[in-house]
PDB file of C-alpha atoms in Angstrom:
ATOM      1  CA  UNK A 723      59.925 104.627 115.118  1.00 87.00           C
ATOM      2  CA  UNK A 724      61.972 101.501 114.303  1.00 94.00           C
ATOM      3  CA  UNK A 725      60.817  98.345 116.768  1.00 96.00           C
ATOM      4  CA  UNK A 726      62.333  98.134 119.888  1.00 97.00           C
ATOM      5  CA  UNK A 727      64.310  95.755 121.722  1.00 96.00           C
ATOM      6  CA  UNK A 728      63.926  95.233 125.353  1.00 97.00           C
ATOM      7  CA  UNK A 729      67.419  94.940 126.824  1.00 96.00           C
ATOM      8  CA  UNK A 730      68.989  93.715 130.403  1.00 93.00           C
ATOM      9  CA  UNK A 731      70.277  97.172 131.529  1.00 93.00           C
ATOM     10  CA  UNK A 732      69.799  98.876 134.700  1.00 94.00           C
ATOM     11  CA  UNK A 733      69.986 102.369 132.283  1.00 94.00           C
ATOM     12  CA  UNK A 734      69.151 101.545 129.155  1.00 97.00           C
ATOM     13  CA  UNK A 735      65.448  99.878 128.589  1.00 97.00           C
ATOM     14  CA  UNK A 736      65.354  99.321 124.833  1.00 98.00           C
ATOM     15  CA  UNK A 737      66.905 100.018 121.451  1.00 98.00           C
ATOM     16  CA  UNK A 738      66.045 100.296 118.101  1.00 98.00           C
ATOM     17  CA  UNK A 739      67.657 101.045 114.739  1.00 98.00           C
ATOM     18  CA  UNK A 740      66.048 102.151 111.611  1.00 98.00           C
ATOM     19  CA  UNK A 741      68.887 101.239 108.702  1.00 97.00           C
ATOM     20  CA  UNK A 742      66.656 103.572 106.210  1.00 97.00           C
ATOM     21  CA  UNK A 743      67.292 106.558 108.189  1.00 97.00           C
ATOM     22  CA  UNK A 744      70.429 105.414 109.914  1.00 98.00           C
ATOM     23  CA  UNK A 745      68.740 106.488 113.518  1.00 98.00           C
ATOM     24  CA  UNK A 746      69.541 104.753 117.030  1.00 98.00           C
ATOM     25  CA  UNK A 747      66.767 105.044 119.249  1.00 98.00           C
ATOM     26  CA  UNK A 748      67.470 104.591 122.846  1.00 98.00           C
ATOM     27  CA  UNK A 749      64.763 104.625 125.621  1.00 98.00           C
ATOM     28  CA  UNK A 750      66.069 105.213 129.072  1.00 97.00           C
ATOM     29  CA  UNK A 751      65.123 103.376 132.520  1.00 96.00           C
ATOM     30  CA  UNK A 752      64.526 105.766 135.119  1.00 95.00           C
ATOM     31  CA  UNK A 753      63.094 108.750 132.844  1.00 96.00           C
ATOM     32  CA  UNK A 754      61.102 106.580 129.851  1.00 96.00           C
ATOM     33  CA  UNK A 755      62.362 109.134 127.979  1.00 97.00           C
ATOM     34  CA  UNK A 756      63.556 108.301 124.349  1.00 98.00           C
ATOM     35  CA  UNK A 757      66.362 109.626 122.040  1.00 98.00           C
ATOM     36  CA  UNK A 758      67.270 109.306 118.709  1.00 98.00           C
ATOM     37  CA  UNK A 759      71.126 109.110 117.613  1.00 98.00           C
ATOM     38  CA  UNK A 760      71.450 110.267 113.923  1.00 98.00           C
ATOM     39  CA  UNK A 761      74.215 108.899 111.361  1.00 98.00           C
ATOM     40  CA  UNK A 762      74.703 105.927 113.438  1.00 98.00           C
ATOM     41  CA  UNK A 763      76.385 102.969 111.173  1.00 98.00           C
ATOM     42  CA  UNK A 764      74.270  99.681 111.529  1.00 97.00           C
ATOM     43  CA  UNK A 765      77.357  97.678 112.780  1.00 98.00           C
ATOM     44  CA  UNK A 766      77.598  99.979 115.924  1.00 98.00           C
ATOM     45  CA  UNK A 767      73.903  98.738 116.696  1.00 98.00           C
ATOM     46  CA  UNK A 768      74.753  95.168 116.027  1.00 97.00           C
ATOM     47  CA  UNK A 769      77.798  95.635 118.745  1.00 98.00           C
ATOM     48  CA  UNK A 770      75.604  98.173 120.819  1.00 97.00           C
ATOM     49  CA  UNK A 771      72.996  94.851 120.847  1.00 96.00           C
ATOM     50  CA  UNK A 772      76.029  92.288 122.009  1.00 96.00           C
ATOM     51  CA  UNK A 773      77.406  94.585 124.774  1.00 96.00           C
ATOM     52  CA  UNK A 774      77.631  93.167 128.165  1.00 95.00           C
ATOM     53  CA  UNK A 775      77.051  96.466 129.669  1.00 95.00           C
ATOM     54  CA  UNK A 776      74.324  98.602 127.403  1.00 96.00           C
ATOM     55  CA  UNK A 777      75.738 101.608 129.789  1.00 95.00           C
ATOM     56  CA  UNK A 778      78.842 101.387 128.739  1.00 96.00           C
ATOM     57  CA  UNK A 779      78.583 100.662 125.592  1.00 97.00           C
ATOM     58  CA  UNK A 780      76.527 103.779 125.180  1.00 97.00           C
ATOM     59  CA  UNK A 781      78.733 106.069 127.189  1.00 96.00           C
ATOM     60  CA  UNK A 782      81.771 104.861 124.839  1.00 97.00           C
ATOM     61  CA  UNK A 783      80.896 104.166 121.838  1.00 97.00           C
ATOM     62  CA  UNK A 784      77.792 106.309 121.138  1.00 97.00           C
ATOM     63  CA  UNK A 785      77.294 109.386 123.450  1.00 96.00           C
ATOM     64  CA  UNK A 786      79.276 112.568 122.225  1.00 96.00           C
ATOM     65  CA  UNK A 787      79.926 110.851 118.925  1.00 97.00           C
ATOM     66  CA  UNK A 788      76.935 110.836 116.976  1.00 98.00           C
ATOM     67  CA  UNK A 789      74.217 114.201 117.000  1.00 98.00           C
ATOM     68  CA  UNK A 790      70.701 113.555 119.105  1.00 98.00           C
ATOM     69  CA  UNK A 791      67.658 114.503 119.754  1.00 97.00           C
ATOM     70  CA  UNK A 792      64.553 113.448 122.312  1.00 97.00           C
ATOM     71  CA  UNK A 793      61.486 112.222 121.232  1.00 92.00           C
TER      72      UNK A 793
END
């Protein structure tokens, strides 16, 4: 699991990115639970980072674009 970054998000606790394997790793608020987003380009996790809203940002630009799995 790449390190994670704690992030200001009422959904969205922390982030990683491992650039080897090309993997997003998101852990979620309210369930703890994490998931991994495969094929994810390392530029969308330096914007994903920079977002104002990590929600949003997720629900936009990441969710129903890339495959996933849970941890």
């Amino acid at each position: 699991m790449p390190e994670m970054i704690f992030v200001d998000s009422s959904n969205v606790e922390a982030i990683g990115y491992d650039s080897a394997t090309r993997e997003l790793h998101v852990r979620f608020v309210k369930s703890g639970e994490t998931y991994v987003y495969y094929e994810v380009e390392e530029w969308v996790f330096e914007d994903f980072k920079r977002a104002d809203s990590k929600g949003t940002f997720l629900n936009t630009n990441i969710k129903g674009r890339y495959n996933y799995g849970k941890l």
